[in-house]
Every structure is written in structure tokens, then in C-alpha cells.
């Protein structure tokens, strides 16, 4: 009955709280997704682009996001952060550009500044040449002032 209501119901494990923890982890990802989408929508609006085109671009990109999530999970699970597909430094530079675009379009830069701060912290910790998933290493306590 649950499977018919939920569709993709999966057993999270025998550990008490596993389902709750997995749900919180997915919600964490989704929160970033939602904030990133609406920030991107503001950029599109400021630049006179159709939001439907933005939605379609993301829909086409979605399978790549799934592959990236699998890749990042493997990197973190194995601890193999060297020889990155994309380095923290590269992504940090991209996000710095996003901060700049936000300011140029007179949009809030709260979201990209937050992301930039996390990547900057990882780079300052000497992780700049590693996989983007290495930002995981600095997410163990409050990181933003």
C-alpha cells in the first residue's frame, strides 16, 4: 500500500532513525535546489529570458545531476578526492562570477555569497585542487559568521 502511495519507497535500513536521516539529507539537497532555482529565475527575469526556457534547460540537465550525485557519493565514500573531474577552485571561480552577476543585475547575492563562502573555506583549508565534493570536509560545524 505504501509503495502505491509513494512510488519510489525504499527501505532505508534497520537502524532506528535511518529513514528520518535520509529524509533530512534529501531535504537538504532539495532546499539548495529550490533556492538555486528561484535565484536563477531572478537572473533570467533580470536578463529578459523566459523562465520556461530556464525550466527546460534544467529538465534536460537533470540526468547529469543524478550522475553527479552518484559520483560525489562515491568520492566521499572512498575518500578519493584527488584527480578531480572539476576542482574546488574551478567551482569557486564560477560561483564568484555568480556573485558578480547577481550584483550587476541588482539581485540579492545572499545565496551565491553563502555558497562562495563554503568553497572559500575549503580552499583556505588547502582543498582547492581536490574534487568539489571535498567541501564535505569543512561541513562539520557552523561555517558562516
PDB file of C-alpha atoms in Angstrom:
ATOM      1  CA  UNK A   1       0.000   0.000   0.000  1.00  0.00           C
ATOM      2  CA  UNK A   2       2.788   2.438   0.856  1.00  0.00           C
ATOM      3  CA  UNK A   3       4.525   1.742  -2.456  1.00  0.00           C
ATOM      4  CA  UNK A   4       1.356   2.688  -4.353  1.00  0.00           C
ATOM      5  CA  UNK A   5       1.160   5.992  -2.439  1.00  0.00           C
ATOM      6  CA  UNK A   6       4.838   6.938  -2.595  1.00  0.00           C
ATOM      7  CA  UNK A   7       6.049   5.251  -5.765  1.00  0.00           C
ATOM      8  CA  UNK A   8       9.774   5.124  -5.062  1.00  0.00           C
ATOM      9  CA  UNK A   9       9.600   3.907  -1.473  1.00  0.00           C
ATOM     10  CA  UNK A  10      12.903   2.330  -0.450  1.00  0.00           C
ATOM     11  CA  UNK A  11      13.900   0.599   2.762  1.00  0.00           C
ATOM     12  CA  UNK A  12      16.437   2.857   4.494  1.00  0.00           C
ATOM     13  CA  UNK A  13      17.869   0.189   6.767  1.00  0.00           C
ATOM     14  CA  UNK A  14      17.385  -1.398  10.165  1.00  0.00           C
ATOM     15  CA  UNK A  15      18.911   1.486  12.117  1.00  0.00           C
ATOM     16  CA  UNK A  16      16.334   3.479  14.092  1.00  0.00           C
ATOM     17  CA  UNK A  17      16.237   6.941  12.593  1.00  0.00           C
ATOM     18  CA  UNK A  18      17.724   5.929   9.233  1.00  0.00           C
ATOM     19  CA  UNK A  19      14.623   6.930   7.290  1.00  0.00           C
ATOM     20  CA  UNK A  20      14.438  10.256   9.130  1.00  0.00           C
ATOM     21  CA  UNK A  21      18.135  10.956   8.463  1.00  0.00           C
ATOM     22  CA  UNK A  22      17.790  10.073   4.785  1.00  0.00           C
ATOM     23  CA  UNK A  23      14.723  12.298   4.531  1.00  0.00           C
ATOM     24  CA  UNK A  24      16.670  15.173   6.135  1.00  0.00           C
ATOM     25  CA  UNK A  25      19.567  14.610   3.726  1.00  0.00           C
ATOM     26  CA  UNK A  26      17.220  14.705   0.724  1.00  0.00           C
ATOM     27  CA  UNK A  27      15.509  17.820   2.111  1.00  0.00           C
ATOM     28  CA  UNK A  28      18.929  19.480   2.454  1.00  0.00           C
ATOM     29  CA  UNK A  29      19.595  18.821  -1.235  1.00  0.00           C
ATOM     30  CA  UNK A  30      16.130  19.992  -2.203  1.00  0.00           C
ATOM     31  CA  UNK A  31      16.482  23.233  -0.227  1.00  0.00           C
ATOM     32  CA  UNK A  32      19.576  24.071  -2.263  1.00  0.00           C
ATOM     33  CA  UNK A  33      17.696  23.095  -5.423  1.00  0.00           C
ATOM     34  CA  UNK A  34      14.724  25.333  -4.620  1.00  0.00           C
ATOM     35  CA  UNK A  35      16.830  28.331  -3.609  1.00  0.00           C
ATOM     36  CA  UNK A  36      19.101  27.850  -6.615  1.00  0.00           C
ATOM     37  CA  UNK A  37      16.100  27.660  -8.930  1.00  0.00           C
ATOM     38  CA  UNK A  38      14.454  30.842  -7.690  1.00  0.00           C
ATOM     39  CA  UNK A  39      17.782  32.693  -7.732  1.00  0.00           C
ATOM     40  CA  UNK A  40      18.317  31.503 -11.304  1.00  0.00           C
ATOM     41  CA  UNK A  41      14.765  32.592 -12.136  1.00  0.00           C
ATOM     42  CA  UNK A  42      15.598  36.082 -10.848  1.00  0.00           C
ATOM     43  CA  UNK A  43      18.675  36.178 -13.084  1.00  0.00           C
ATOM     44  CA  UNK A  44      16.592  35.092 -16.079  1.00  0.00           C
ATOM     45  CA  UNK A  45      13.971  37.712 -15.300  1.00  0.00           C
ATOM     46  CA  UNK A  46      16.614  40.437 -14.915  1.00  0.00           C
ATOM     47  CA  UNK A  47      18.139  39.469 -18.273  1.00  0.00           C
ATOM     48  CA  UNK A  48      14.774  39.234 -20.060  1.00  0.00           C
ATOM     49  CA  UNK A  49      14.902  35.460 -20.545  1.00  0.00           C
ATOM     50  CA  UNK A  50      11.848  33.217 -20.496  1.00  0.00           C
ATOM     51  CA  UNK A  51      11.519  31.165 -17.330  1.00  0.00           C
ATOM     52  CA  UNK A  52      10.093  28.304 -19.362  1.00  0.00           C
ATOM     53  CA  UNK A  53      13.419  28.123 -21.251  1.00  0.00           C
ATOM     54  CA  UNK A  54      15.259  28.014 -17.921  1.00  0.00           C
ATOM     55  CA  UNK A  55      12.962  25.218 -16.686  1.00  0.00           C
ATOM     56  CA  UNK A  56      13.501  23.240 -19.883  1.00  0.00           C
ATOM     57  CA  UNK A  57      17.288  23.683 -19.670  1.00  0.00           C
ATOM     58  CA  UNK A  58      17.286  22.321 -16.125  1.00  0.00           C
ATOM     59  CA  UNK A  59      14.994  19.430 -17.060  1.00  0.00           C
ATOM     60  CA  UNK A  60      17.397  18.459 -19.852  1.00  0.00           C
ATOM     61  CA  UNK A  61      20.303  18.731 -17.405  1.00  0.00           C
ATOM     62  CA  UNK A  62      18.607  16.617 -14.699  1.00  0.00           C
ATOM     63  CA  UNK A  63      20.123  13.229 -15.682  1.00  0.00           C
ATOM     64  CA  UNK A  64      23.565  14.811 -15.307  1.00  0.00           C
ATOM     65  CA  UNK A  65      22.675  15.944 -11.803  1.00  0.00           C
ATOM     66  CA  UNK A  66      21.831  12.366 -10.890  1.00  0.00           C
ATOM     67  CA  UNK A  67      25.161  11.157 -12.234  1.00  0.00           C
ATOM     68  CA  UNK A  68      26.958  13.947 -10.366  1.00  0.00           C
ATOM     69  CA  UNK A  69      25.236  12.935  -7.104  1.00  0.00           C
ATOM     70  CA  UNK A  70      26.363   9.327  -7.591  1.00  0.00           C
ATOM     71  CA  UNK A  71      29.905  10.461  -8.394  1.00  0.00           C
ATOM     72  CA  UNK A  72      30.103  12.734  -5.342  1.00  0.00           C
ATOM     73  CA  UNK A  73      28.780   9.965  -3.081  1.00  0.00           C
ATOM     74  CA  UNK A  74      31.484   7.594  -4.392  1.00  0.00           C
ATOM     75  CA  UNK A  75      34.177  10.241  -3.883  1.00  0.00           C
ATOM     76  CA  UNK A  76      33.116  10.886  -0.291  1.00  0.00           C
ATOM     77  CA  UNK A  77      32.618   7.174   0.485  1.00  0.00           C
ATOM     78  CA  UNK A  78      36.053   6.247  -0.839  1.00  0.00           C
ATOM     79  CA  UNK A  79      37.885   9.405   0.232  1.00  0.00           C
ATOM     80  CA  UNK A  80      39.395   9.718  -3.259  1.00  0.00           C
ATOM     81  CA  UNK A  81      39.288  13.490  -3.731  1.00  0.00           C
ATOM     82  CA  UNK A  82      42.448  13.747  -5.848  1.00  0.00           C
ATOM     83  CA  UNK A  83      42.352  13.864  -9.671  1.00  0.00           C
ATOM     84  CA  UNK A  84      39.062  15.765  -9.842  1.00  0.00           C
ATOM     85  CA  UNK A  85      36.642  15.995 -12.716  1.00  0.00           C
ATOM     86  CA  UNK A  86      36.186  19.599 -11.554  1.00  0.00           C
ATOM     87  CA  UNK A  87      38.252  21.155  -8.800  1.00  0.00           C
ATOM     88  CA  UNK A  88      37.013  23.206  -5.873  1.00  0.00           C
ATOM     89  CA  UNK A  89      38.979  26.157  -7.223  1.00  0.00           C
ATOM     90  CA  UNK A  90      37.247  25.973 -10.600  1.00  0.00           C
ATOM     91  CA  UNK A  91      33.805  25.874  -8.996  1.00  0.00           C
ATOM     92  CA  UNK A  92      34.738  28.651  -6.562  1.00  0.00           C
ATOM     93  CA  UNK A  93      35.657  30.847  -9.523  1.00  0.00           C
ATOM     94  CA  UNK A  94      32.323  30.052 -11.187  1.00  0.00           C
ATOM     95  CA  UNK A  95      30.435  30.917  -8.017  1.00  0.00           C
ATOM     96  CA  UNK A  96      32.406  34.164  -7.651  1.00  0.00           C
ATOM     97  CA  UNK A  97      31.146  35.047 -11.110  1.00  0.00           C
ATOM     98  CA  UNK A  98      27.606  34.233  -9.955  1.00  0.00           C
ATOM     99  CA  UNK A  99      28.032  36.706  -7.075  1.00  0.00           C
ATOM    100  CA  UNK A 100      29.171  39.310  -9.609  1.00  0.00           C
ATOM    101  CA  UNK A 101      26.208  38.616 -11.950  1.00  0.00           C
ATOM    102  CA  UNK A 102      23.812  38.927  -9.012  1.00  0.00           C
ATOM    103  CA  UNK A 103      25.220  42.312  -8.080  1.00  0.00           C
ATOM    104  CA  UNK A 104      25.242  43.520 -11.702  1.00  0.00           C
ATOM    105  CA  UNK A 105      21.578  42.524 -12.062  1.00  0.00           C
ATOM    106  CA  UNK A 106      20.800  44.197  -8.712  1.00  0.00           C
ATOM    107  CA  UNK A 107      19.666  40.931  -7.161  1.00  0.00           C
ATOM    108  CA  UNK A 108      20.271  39.598  -3.705  1.00  0.00           C
ATOM    109  CA  UNK A 109      23.632  37.889  -3.601  1.00  0.00           C
ATOM    110  CA  UNK A 110      22.873  36.104  -0.314  1.00  0.00           C
ATOM    111  CA  UNK A 111      22.673  32.635  -1.862  1.00  0.00           C
ATOM    112  CA  UNK A 112      25.795  32.806  -4.058  1.00  0.00           C
ATOM    113  CA  UNK A 113      27.784  34.550  -1.281  1.00  0.00           C
ATOM    114  CA  UNK A 114      26.846  31.713   1.087  1.00  0.00           C
ATOM    115  CA  UNK A 115      27.990  29.097  -1.448  1.00  0.00           C
ATOM    116  CA  UNK A 116      31.117  31.117  -2.217  1.00  0.00           C
ATOM    117  CA  UNK A 117      31.956  31.255   1.491  1.00  0.00           C
ATOM    118  CA  UNK A 118      31.796  27.467   1.815  1.00  0.00           C
ATOM    119  CA  UNK A 119      34.038  26.940  -1.192  1.00  0.00           C
ATOM    120  CA  UNK A 120      36.438  29.666   0.019  1.00  0.00           C
ATOM    121  CA  UNK A 121      36.668  27.933   3.402  1.00  0.00           C
ATOM    122  CA  UNK A 122      37.537  24.640   1.685  1.00  0.00           C
ATOM    123  CA  UNK A 123      40.162  26.324  -0.495  1.00  0.00           C
ATOM    124  CA  UNK A 124      41.640  28.079   2.543  1.00  0.00           C
ATOM    125  CA  UNK A 125      41.882  24.628   4.158  1.00  0.00           C
ATOM    126  CA  UNK A 126      44.105  23.536   1.246  1.00  0.00           C
ATOM    127  CA  UNK A 127      41.475  21.605  -0.689  1.00  0.00           C
ATOM    128  CA  UNK A 128      41.362  23.741  -3.849  1.00  0.00           C
ATOM    129  CA  UNK A 129      42.878  21.117  -6.151  1.00  0.00           C
ATOM    130  CA  UNK A 130      40.505  18.393  -4.948  1.00  0.00           C
ATOM    131  CA  UNK A 131      37.061  17.288  -6.153  1.00  0.00           C
ATOM    132  CA  UNK A 132      34.194  19.674  -5.453  1.00  0.00           C
ATOM    133  CA  UNK A 133      32.855  17.031  -3.062  1.00  0.00           C
ATOM    134  CA  UNK A 134      35.800  17.873  -0.787  1.00  0.00           C
ATOM    135  CA  UNK A 135      33.722  20.763   0.578  1.00  0.00           C
ATOM    136  CA  UNK A 136      32.246  17.891   2.640  1.00  0.00           C
ATOM    137  CA  UNK A 137      35.413  18.050   4.755  1.00  0.00           C
ATOM    138  CA  UNK A 138      34.569  21.528   6.091  1.00  0.00           C
ATOM    139  CA  UNK A 139      30.864  20.920   6.798  1.00  0.00           C
ATOM    140  CA  UNK A 140      31.216  19.628  10.335  1.00  0.00           C
ATOM    141  CA  UNK A 141      30.152  22.740  12.252  1.00  0.00           C
ATOM    142  CA  UNK A 142      28.794  26.238  11.664  1.00  0.00           C
ATOM    143  CA  UNK A 143      30.993  27.759   8.980  1.00  0.00           C
ATOM    144  CA  UNK A 144      29.491  31.162   8.277  1.00  0.00           C
ATOM    145  CA  UNK A 145      29.931  34.161  10.603  1.00  0.00           C
TER     146      UNK A 145
END
